[in-house]
Coordinates of C-alpha atoms and ligand atoms in Angstrom, one line a residue:
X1403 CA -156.0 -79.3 -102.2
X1404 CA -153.3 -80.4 -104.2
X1405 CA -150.2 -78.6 -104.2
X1406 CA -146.9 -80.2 -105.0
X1407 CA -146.9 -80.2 -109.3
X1408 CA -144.2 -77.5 -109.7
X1409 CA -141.6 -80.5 -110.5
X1410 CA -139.7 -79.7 -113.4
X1411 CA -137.8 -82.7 -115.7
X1412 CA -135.6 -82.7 -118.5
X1413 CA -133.6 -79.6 -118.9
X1414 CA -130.4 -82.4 -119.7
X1415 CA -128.3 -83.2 -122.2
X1416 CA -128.1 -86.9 -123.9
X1417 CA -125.6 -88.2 -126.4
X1418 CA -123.1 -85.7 -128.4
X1419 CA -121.8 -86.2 -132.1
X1420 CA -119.6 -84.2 -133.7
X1421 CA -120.4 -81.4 -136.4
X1422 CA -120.6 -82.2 -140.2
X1423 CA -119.3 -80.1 -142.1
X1424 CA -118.9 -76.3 -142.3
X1425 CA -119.2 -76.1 -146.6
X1426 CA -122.3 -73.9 -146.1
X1427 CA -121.3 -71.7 -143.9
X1428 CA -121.8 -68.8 -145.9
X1429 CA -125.4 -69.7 -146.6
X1430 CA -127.4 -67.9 -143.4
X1431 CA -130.6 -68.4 -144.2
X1432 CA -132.5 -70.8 -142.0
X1433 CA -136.3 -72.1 -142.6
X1434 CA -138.5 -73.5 -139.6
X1435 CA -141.4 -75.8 -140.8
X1436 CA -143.7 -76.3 -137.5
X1437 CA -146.7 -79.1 -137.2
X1438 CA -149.5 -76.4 -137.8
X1439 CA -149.8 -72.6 -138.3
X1440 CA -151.6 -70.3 -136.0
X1441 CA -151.1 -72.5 -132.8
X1442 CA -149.5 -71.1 -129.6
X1443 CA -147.0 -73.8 -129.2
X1444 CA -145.4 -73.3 -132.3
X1445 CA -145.9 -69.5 -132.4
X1446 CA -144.0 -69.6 -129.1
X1447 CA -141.6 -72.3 -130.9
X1448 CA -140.7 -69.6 -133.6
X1449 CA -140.5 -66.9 -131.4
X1450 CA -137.7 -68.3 -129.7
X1451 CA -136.0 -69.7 -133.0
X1452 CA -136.2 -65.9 -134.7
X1453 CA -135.0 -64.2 -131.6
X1454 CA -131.7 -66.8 -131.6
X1455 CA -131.4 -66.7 -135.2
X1456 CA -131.5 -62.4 -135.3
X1457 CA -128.4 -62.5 -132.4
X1458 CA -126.5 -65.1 -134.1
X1459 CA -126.9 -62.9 -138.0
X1460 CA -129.2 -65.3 -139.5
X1461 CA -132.2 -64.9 -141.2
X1462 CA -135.8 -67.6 -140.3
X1463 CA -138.4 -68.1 -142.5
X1464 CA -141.8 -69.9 -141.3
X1465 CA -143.7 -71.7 -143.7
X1466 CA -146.4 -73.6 -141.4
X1467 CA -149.1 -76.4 -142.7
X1468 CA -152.8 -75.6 -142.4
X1469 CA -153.3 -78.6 -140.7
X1470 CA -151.4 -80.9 -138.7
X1471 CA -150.7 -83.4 -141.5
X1472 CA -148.0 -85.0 -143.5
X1473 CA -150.4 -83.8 -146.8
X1474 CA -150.3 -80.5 -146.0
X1475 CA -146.8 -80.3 -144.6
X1476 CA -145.0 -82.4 -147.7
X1477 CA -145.2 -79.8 -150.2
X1478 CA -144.0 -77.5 -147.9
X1479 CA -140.7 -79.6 -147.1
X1480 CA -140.6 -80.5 -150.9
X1481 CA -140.9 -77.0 -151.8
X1482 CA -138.3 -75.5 -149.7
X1483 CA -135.7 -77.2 -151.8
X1484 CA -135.7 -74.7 -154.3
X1485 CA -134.9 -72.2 -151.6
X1486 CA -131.8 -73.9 -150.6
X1487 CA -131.5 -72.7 -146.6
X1488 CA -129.0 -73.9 -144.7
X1489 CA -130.7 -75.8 -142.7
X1490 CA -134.3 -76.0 -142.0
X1491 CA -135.6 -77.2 -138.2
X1492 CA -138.8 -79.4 -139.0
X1493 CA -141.7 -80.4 -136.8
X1494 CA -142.4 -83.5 -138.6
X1495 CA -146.0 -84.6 -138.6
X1496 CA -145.9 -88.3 -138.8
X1497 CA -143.3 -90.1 -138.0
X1498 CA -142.7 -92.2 -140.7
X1499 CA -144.7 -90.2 -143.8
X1500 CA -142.3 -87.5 -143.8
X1501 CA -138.4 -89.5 -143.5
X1502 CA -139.1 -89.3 -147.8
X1503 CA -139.3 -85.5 -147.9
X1504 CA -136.8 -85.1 -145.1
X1505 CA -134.2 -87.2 -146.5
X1506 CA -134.4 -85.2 -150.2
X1507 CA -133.2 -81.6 -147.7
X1508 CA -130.6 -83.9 -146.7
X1509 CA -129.5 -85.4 -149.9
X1510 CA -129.5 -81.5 -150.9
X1511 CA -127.0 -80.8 -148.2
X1512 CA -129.4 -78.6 -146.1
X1513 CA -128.5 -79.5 -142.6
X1514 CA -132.0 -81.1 -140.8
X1515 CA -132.7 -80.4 -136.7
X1516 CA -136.1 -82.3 -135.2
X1517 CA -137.8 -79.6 -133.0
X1518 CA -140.4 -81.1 -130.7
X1519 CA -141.5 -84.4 -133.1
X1520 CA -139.1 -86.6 -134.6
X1521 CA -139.3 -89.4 -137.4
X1522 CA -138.6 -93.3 -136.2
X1523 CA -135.3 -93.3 -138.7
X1524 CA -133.1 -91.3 -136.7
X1525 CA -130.2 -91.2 -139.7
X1526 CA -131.9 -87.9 -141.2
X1527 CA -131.5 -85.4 -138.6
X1528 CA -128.4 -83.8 -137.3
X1529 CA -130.2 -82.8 -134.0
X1530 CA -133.3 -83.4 -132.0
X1531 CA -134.9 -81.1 -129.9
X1532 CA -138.4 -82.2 -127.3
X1533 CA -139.6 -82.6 -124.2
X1534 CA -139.2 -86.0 -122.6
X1535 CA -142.9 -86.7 -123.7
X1536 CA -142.2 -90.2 -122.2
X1537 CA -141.8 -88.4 -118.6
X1538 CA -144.7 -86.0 -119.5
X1539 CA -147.0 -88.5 -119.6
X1540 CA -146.0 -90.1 -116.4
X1541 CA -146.4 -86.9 -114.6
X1542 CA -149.7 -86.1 -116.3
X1543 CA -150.9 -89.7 -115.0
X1544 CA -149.4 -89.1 -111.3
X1545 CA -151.0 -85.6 -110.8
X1546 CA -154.2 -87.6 -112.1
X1547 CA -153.9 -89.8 -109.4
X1548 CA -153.4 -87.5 -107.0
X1549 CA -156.1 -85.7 -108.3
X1550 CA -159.0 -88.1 -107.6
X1551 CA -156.9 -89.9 -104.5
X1552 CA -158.4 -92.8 -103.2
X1553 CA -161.8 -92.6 -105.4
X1554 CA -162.1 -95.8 -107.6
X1555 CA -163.3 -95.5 -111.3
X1556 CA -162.2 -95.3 -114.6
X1557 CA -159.6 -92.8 -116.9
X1558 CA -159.3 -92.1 -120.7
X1559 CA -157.0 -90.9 -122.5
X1560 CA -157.5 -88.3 -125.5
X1561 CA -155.2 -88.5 -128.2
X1562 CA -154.4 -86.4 -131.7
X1563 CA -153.0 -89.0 -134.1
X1564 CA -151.4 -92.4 -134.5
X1565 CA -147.6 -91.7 -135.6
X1566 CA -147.4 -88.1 -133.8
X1567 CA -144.2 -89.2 -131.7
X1568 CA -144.5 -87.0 -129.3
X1569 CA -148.2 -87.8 -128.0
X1570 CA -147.8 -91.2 -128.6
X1571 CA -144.4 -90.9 -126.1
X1572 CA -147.1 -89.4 -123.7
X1573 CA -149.6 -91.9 -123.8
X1574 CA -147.0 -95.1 -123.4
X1575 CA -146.3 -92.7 -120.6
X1576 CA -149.1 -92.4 -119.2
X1577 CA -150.8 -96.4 -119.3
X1578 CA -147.1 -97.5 -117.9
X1579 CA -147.5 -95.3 -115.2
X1580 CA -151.3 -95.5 -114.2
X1581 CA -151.2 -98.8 -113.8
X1582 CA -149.6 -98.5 -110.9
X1583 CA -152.6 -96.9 -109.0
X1584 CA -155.3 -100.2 -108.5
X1585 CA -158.3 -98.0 -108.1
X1586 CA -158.1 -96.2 -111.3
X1587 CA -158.9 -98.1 -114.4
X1588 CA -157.3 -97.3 -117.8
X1589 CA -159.9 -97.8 -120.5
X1590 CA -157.4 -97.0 -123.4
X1591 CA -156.9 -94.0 -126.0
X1592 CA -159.2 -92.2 -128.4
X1593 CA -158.0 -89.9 -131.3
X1594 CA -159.5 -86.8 -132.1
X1595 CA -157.2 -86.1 -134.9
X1596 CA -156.0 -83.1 -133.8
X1597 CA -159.5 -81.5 -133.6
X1598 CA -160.9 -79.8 -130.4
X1599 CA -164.5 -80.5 -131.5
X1600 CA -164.2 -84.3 -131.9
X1601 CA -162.4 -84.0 -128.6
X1602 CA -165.2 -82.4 -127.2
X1603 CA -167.6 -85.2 -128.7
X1604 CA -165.7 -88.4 -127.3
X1605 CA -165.8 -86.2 -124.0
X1606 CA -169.7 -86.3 -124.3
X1607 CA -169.8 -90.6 -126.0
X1608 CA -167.6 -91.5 -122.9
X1609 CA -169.7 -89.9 -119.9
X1610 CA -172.6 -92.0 -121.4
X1611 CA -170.7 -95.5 -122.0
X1612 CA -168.6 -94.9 -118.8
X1613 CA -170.3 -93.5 -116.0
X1614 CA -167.7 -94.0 -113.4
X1615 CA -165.3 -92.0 -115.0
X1616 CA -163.2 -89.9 -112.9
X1617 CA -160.4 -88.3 -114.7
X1618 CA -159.0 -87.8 -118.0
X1619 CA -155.5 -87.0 -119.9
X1620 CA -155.8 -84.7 -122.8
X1621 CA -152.6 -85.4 -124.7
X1622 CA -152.1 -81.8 -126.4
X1623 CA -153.6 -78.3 -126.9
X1624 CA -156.2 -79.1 -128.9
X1625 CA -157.5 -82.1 -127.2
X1626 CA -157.2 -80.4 -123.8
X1627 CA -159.6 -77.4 -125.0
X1628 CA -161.9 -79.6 -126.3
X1629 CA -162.2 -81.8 -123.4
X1630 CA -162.5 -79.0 -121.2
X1631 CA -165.8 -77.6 -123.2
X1632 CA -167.2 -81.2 -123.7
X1633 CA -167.3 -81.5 -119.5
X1634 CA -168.4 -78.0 -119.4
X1635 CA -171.4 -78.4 -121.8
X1636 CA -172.2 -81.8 -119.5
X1637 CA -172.3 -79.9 -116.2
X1638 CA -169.1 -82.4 -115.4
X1639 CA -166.7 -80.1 -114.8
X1640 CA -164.1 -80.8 -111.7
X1641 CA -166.0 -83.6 -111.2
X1642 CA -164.1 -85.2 -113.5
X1643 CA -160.5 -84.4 -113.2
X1644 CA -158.8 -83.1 -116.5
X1645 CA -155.3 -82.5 -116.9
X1646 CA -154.5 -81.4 -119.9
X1647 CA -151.0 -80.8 -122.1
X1648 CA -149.5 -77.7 -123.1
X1649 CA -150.6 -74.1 -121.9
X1650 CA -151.5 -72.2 -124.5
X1651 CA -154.2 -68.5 -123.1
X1652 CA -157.0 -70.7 -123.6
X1653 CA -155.9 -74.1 -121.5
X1654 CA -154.5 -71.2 -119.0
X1655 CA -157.9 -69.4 -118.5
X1656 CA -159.6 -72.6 -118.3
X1657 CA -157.3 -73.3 -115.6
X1658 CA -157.6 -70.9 -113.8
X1659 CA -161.6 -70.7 -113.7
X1660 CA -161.3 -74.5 -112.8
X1661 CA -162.0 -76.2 -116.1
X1662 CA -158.5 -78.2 -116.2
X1663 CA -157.4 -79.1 -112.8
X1664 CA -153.8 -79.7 -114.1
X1665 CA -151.7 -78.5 -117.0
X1666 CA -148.5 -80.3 -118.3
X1667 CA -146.3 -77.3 -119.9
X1668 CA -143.4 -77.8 -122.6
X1669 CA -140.8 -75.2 -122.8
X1670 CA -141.4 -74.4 -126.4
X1671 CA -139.4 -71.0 -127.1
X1672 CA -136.0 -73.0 -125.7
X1673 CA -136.8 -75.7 -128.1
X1674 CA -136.8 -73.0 -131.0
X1675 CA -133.9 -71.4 -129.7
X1676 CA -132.1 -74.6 -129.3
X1677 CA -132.9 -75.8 -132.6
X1678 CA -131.3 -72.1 -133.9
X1679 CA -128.0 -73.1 -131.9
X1680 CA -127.8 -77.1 -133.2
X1681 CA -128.6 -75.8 -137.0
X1682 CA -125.7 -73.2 -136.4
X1683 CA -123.1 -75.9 -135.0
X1684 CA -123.6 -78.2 -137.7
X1685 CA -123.2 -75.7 -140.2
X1686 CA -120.3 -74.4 -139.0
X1687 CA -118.5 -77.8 -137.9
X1688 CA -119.5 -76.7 -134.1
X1689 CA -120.2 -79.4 -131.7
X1690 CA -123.5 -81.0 -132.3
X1691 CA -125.8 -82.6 -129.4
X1692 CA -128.0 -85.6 -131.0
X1693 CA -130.7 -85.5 -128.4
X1694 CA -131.5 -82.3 -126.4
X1695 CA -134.4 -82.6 -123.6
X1696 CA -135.9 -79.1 -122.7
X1697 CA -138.3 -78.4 -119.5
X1698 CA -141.5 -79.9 -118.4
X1699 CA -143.6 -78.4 -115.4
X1700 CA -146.6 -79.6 -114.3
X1701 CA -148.9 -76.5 -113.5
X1702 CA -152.0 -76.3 -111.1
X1703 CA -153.8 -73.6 -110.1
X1704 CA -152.2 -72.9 -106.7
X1705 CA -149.0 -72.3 -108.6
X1706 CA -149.9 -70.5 -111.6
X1707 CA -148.7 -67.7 -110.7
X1708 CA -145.0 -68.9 -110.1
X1709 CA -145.2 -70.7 -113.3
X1710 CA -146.0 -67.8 -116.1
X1711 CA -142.8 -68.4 -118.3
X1712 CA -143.9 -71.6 -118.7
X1713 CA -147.0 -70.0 -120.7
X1714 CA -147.7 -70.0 -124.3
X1715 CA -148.0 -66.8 -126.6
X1716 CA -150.0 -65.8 -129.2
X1717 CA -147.4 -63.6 -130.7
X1718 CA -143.9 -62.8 -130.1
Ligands
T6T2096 O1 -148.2 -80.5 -127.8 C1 -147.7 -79.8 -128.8 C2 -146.6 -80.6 -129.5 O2 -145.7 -80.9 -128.5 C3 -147.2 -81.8 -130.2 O3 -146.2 -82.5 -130.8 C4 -148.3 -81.5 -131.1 O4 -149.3 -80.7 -130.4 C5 -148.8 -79.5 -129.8 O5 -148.4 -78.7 -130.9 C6 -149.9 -78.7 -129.2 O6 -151.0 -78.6 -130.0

């Protein structure tokens, strides 16, 4: 039994610049554009950001893509210009695709704040707010190798999408660490573009190309619920280890009935909240943190219990 996993990171502080500006600080309406709609992560994102904004007097509006996608997210961004927030904290689904849209809020003078992804040009936002997904996926890799001890065999990694900085951070994560462990072979990434049910299939493709695979790193929600049904509907499950990212009712159920072995949690509801607070100080010439890194807690199911903040919600 494995049972140490209840390590926490982040939590600190990097880098501090000063606040821009206090011109619209009249203006209190804030806007909150997450990656995708309906998705526990981000409905736990926006219930933290609404219950910060409602006790500092502003008002948050959520306008959410239907899928995560700088197509469907783009006219969203381009759109809220005409509603001139203050400031509008922005889940940016592709790290380069949306700096053009991001840039035209700042060039309107609406203050910007990165919650949980963040473009590569790093001149647009005022604030950043994530997990260190860099650290996340060195934690998912060591309570992988934990997992399957001194067994030798090979690992995959499932991934959402090329140029989602956050799960990109945890799969550089993840290969720097693992390849520390000799008897555990990477064999790379897959994307599943976002999509539990292609997660599920590459599940399914790999067990037949790769049958000494022992464990597997779902990078996100998404991926990590499909993984888990693609082992279940191949009789596979806890035989190969699965730890998965996130912890939204389903990835916790799954948990607990043994279907994930290990969950990798993000503190969501204090990145919402924090992103209130940074959108506040720069529009009211407060002091303004560049880069803020919230929780991470690795979650089995001996300490699931001690770790039920650390779970998503469907609604606030
Ligand atoms: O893992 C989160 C988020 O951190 C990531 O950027 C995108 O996927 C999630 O929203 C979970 O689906």
């Amino acid at each position: 039994a494995v049972s140490l996993f209840a390590t926490a990171c982040g939590g600190g502080q990097v880098g501090q610049s000063g606040g821009s500006g206090s011109s619209n600080a009249d203006n209190k309406s804030l806007a909150l554009i997450p990656g995708v709609s309906a998705e526990p992560f981000y409905i736990s994102m926006q219930c933290g950001a609404e219950a910060e904004a409602k006790a500092k007097g502003y008002t948050l509006k959520t306008q959410a893509p239907q899928k995560f996608a700088p197509a469907d997210q783009t006219p969203i961004v381009t759109g809220i210009l005409a509603n001139k927030p203050a400031a509008v904290l922005i889940a940016p689904t592709d790290d380069k695709a949306l700096a053009g849209p991001m840039k035209q809020l700042k060039d309107a003078s609406i203050k910007v704040i990165e919650v949980d992804t963040s473009l590569q040009d790093t001149s647009i936002a005022e604030s950043s707010i994530s997990s260190n997904n860099e650290q996340g996926g060195q934690l998912a890799a060591q309570t992988l190798a934990k997992l399957v001890g001194d067994k030798k065999g090979s690992v995959l990694v499932l991934n959402t999408t090329a140029g989602t900085s956050t799960t990109d951070a945890r799969e550089k994560g993840f290969k720097e660490e693992i390849a520390k462990y000799p008897n555990i072979k990477y064999v790379g990434q897959q994307y599943t573009d976002n999509d539990a049910a292609q997660s599920a299939q590459k599940v399914t493709a790999t067990l037949s190309s790769t049958p000494d695979l022992i464990g597997i790193f779902a990078t996100n929600l998404n991926t990590g619920e499909g993984a888990a049904t693609g082992l279940r509907t191949a009789g596979k499950t806890g035989q190969v280890n699965l730890v998965g990212f996130d912890a939204s009712p389903k990835e916790v159920s799954d948990l607990k009935d043994g279907s994930f072995q290990a969950l990798i949690a993000q503190d969501p509801a204090t990145i919402g909240k924090d992103g209130v607070d940074q959108a506040i100080a720069a529009l009211t010439g407060g002091s303004v943190t560049r880069n803020i890194s919230t929780d991470l807690v690795s979650i089995t199911k001996d300490n699931m219990d001690a770790q039920s903040k650390y779970f998503y919600k469907s609604s606030c």
